[in-house]
PDB file of C-alpha atoms in Angstrom:
ATOM      1  CA  THR A  16      11.328 107.491 -12.129  1.00 88.00           C
ATOM      2  CA  LEU A  17      14.325 109.273 -10.698  1.00 94.00           C
ATOM      3  CA  THR A  18      17.167 110.741 -12.749  1.00 96.00           C
ATOM      4  CA  ILE A  19      20.339 112.314 -11.327  1.00 97.00           C
ATOM      5  CA  TYR A  20      22.566 114.600 -13.337  1.00 97.00           C
ATOM      6  CA  THR A  21      25.998 114.203 -11.795  1.00 97.00           C
ATOM      7  CA  THR A  22      29.761 114.300 -12.350  1.00 97.00           C
ATOM      8  CA  HIS A  23      32.405 111.731 -11.503  1.00 96.00           C
ATOM      9  CA  THR A  24      33.954 113.922  -8.789  1.00 96.00           C
ATOM     10  CA  CYS A  25      30.956 115.582  -7.113  1.00 97.00           C
ATOM     11  CA  PRO A  26      30.880 114.802  -3.354  1.00 97.00           C
ATOM     12  CA  PHE A  27      27.240 115.878  -2.962  1.00 97.00           C
ATOM     13  CA  CYS A  28      26.267 113.598  -5.845  1.00 97.00           C
ATOM     14  CA  LYS A  29      27.964 110.696  -4.094  1.00 97.00           C
ATOM     15  CA  MET A  30      26.114 111.534  -0.879  1.00 97.00           C
ATOM     16  CA  GLU A  31      22.781 111.615  -2.683  1.00 97.00           C
ATOM     17  CA  LYS A  32      23.433 108.314  -4.451  1.00 97.00           C
ATOM     18  CA  ALA A  33      24.371 106.679  -1.126  1.00 97.00           C
ATOM     19  CA  PHE A  34      21.164 108.092   0.391  1.00 96.00           C
ATOM     20  CA  LEU A  35      19.054 106.644  -2.437  1.00 95.00           C
ATOM     21  CA  GLU A  36      20.832 103.295  -2.363  1.00 95.00           C
ATOM     22  CA  SER A  37      20.304 103.029   1.409  1.00 94.00           C
ATOM     23  CA  ARG A  38      16.575 103.302   0.681  1.00 92.00           C
ATOM     24  CA  GLN A  39      16.789 100.901  -2.275  1.00 93.00           C
ATOM     25  CA  VAL A  40      15.614 103.583  -4.700  1.00 93.00           C
ATOM     26  CA  GLU A  41      16.520 102.899  -8.307  1.00 94.00           C
ATOM     27  CA  TYR A  42      17.754 105.824 -10.360  1.00 96.00           C
ATOM     28  CA  LYS A  43      19.209 106.695 -13.723  1.00 97.00           C
ATOM     29  CA  GLU A  44      22.557 108.461 -13.546  1.00 97.00           C
ATOM     30  CA  ILE A  45      23.722 110.900 -16.211  1.00 97.00           C
ATOM     31  CA  PHE A  46      27.335 112.102 -16.075  1.00 98.00           C
ATOM     32  CA  VAL A  47      27.342 115.652 -17.425  1.00 97.00           C
ATOM     33  CA  ASP A  48      31.138 115.833 -17.257  1.00 96.00           C
ATOM     34  CA  ALA A  49      31.264 113.092 -19.897  1.00 96.00           C
ATOM     35  CA  ASP A  50      28.329 114.127 -22.084  1.00 96.00           C
ATOM     36  CA  GLU A  51      28.045 117.705 -23.350  1.00 95.00           C
ATOM     37  CA  ALA A  52      24.603 117.162 -24.866  1.00 97.00           C
ATOM     38  CA  GLU A  53      23.223 115.959 -21.528  1.00 96.00           C
ATOM     39  CA  ARG A  54      24.916 118.859 -19.727  1.00 96.00           C
ATOM     40  CA  ASP A  55      23.242 121.281 -22.110  1.00 96.00           C
ATOM     41  CA  ARG A  56      19.909 119.518 -21.572  1.00 94.00           C
ATOM     42  CA  MET A  57      20.283 119.823 -17.788  1.00 95.00           C
ATOM     43  CA  VAL A  58      20.960 123.558 -18.113  1.00 95.00           C
ATOM     44  CA  GLU A  59      18.034 123.956 -20.504  1.00 94.00           C
ATOM     45  CA  LEU A  60      15.674 122.142 -18.115  1.00 90.00           C
ATOM     46  CA  THR A  61      16.747 123.886 -14.918  1.00 89.00           C
ATOM     47  CA  GLY A  62      18.916 126.897 -15.688  1.00 91.00           C
ATOM     48  CA  GLN A  63      21.527 125.312 -13.396  1.00 88.00           C
ATOM     49  CA  ARG A  64      25.118 124.327 -14.106  1.00 91.00           C
ATOM     50  CA  GLY A  65      25.879 122.805 -10.713  1.00 94.00           C
ATOM     51  CA  VAL A  66      25.198 119.207  -9.715  1.00 96.00           C
ATOM     52  CA  PRO A  67      23.493 117.198  -8.494  1.00 97.00           C
ATOM     53  CA  VAL A  68      20.277 117.965 -10.304  1.00 95.00           C
ATOM     54  CA  THR A  69      17.620 115.375  -9.593  1.00 94.00           C
ATOM     55  CA  ILE A  70      14.397 114.907 -11.505  1.00 92.00           C
ATOM     56  CA  LEU A  71      11.582 112.931  -9.963  1.00 91.00           C
ATOM     57  CA  ALA A  72       9.002 112.076 -12.634  1.00 88.00           C
ATOM     58  CA  TYR A  73       5.540 110.995 -11.561  1.00 84.00           C
ATOM     59  CA  GLU A  74       2.848 109.043 -13.342  1.00 83.00           C
ATOM     60  CA  GLY A  75       0.883 111.446 -15.488  1.00 85.00           C
ATOM     61  CA  GLY A  76       3.978 113.423 -16.492  1.00 83.00           C
ATOM     62  CA  ALA A  77       4.463 115.806 -13.551  1.00 83.00           C
ATOM     63  CA  LYS A  78       8.069 116.354 -12.479  1.00 86.00           C
ATOM     64  CA  THR A  79       9.864 117.809  -9.489  1.00 88.00           C
ATOM     65  CA  TYR A  80      13.397 119.152  -9.916  1.00 90.00           C
ATOM     66  CA  PHE A  81      15.811 119.183  -6.977  1.00 92.00           C
ATOM     67  CA  ILE A  82      18.838 121.449  -7.250  1.00 93.00           C
ATOM     68  CA  GLY A  83      21.599 120.178  -4.999  1.00 94.00           C
ATOM     69  CA  PHE A  84      21.277 117.310  -2.522  1.00 94.00           C
ATOM     70  CA  GLN A  85      18.264 118.175  -0.385  1.00 91.00           C
ATOM     71  CA  GLU A  86      17.876 115.120   1.795  1.00 92.00           C
ATOM     72  CA  ASP A  87      14.794 116.214   3.761  1.00 91.00           C
ATOM     73  CA  LEU A  88      12.777 117.281   0.720  1.00 90.00           C
ATOM     74  CA  LEU A  89      13.858 114.278  -1.300  1.00 91.00           C
ATOM     75  CA  GLU A  90      12.839 111.977   1.567  1.00 91.00           C
ATOM     76  CA  GLN A  91       9.408 113.612   1.683  1.00 89.00           C
ATOM     77  CA  ALA A  92       8.976 113.242  -2.063  1.00 88.00           C
ATOM     78  CA  LEU A  93      10.009 109.580  -1.971  1.00 87.00           C
ATOM     79  CA  GLN A  94       7.386 108.994   0.703  1.00 85.00           C
ATOM     80  CA  GLY A  95       4.772 110.434  -1.626  1.00 80.00           C
ATOM     81  CA  GLN A  96       4.404 113.790   0.092  1.00 71.00           C
ATOM     82  CA  LYS A  97       3.983 116.941  -1.947  1.00 66.00           C
ATOM     83  CA  VAL A  98       7.147 118.997  -1.593  1.00 64.00           C
ATOM     84  CA  GLY A  99       5.928 122.282  -2.986  1.00 56.00           C
ATOM     85  CA  GLN A 100       7.381 123.932  -6.033  1.00 51.00           C
ATOM     86  CA  GLN A 101       8.242 122.168  -9.226  1.00 53.00           C
ATOM     87  CA  LEU A 102      11.810 123.501  -9.153  1.00 46.00           C
ATOM     88  CA  ILE A 103      13.366 123.140  -5.707  1.00 47.00           C
ATOM     89  CA  GLY A 104      16.779 124.551  -5.069  1.00 47.00           C
TER      90      GLY A 104
END
């Protein structure tokens, strides 16, 4: 599953969502500018305050975290390729 932590005004978040939608990738969107608890969770998980933060969760529980919109690495991950570190940013 794919989860994006975003805000209503973030241009990079909008670019990433358009990228995912063009590839028909479903995702869960969490607006951290409207939900303090989710914002705090994002910071706790990644140490980051900026968005987008994207979490790609795999079967078996492994996760890859993308900090910022990283089109090339996200494309590789969506194609099933290993993209390296758990926290990418």
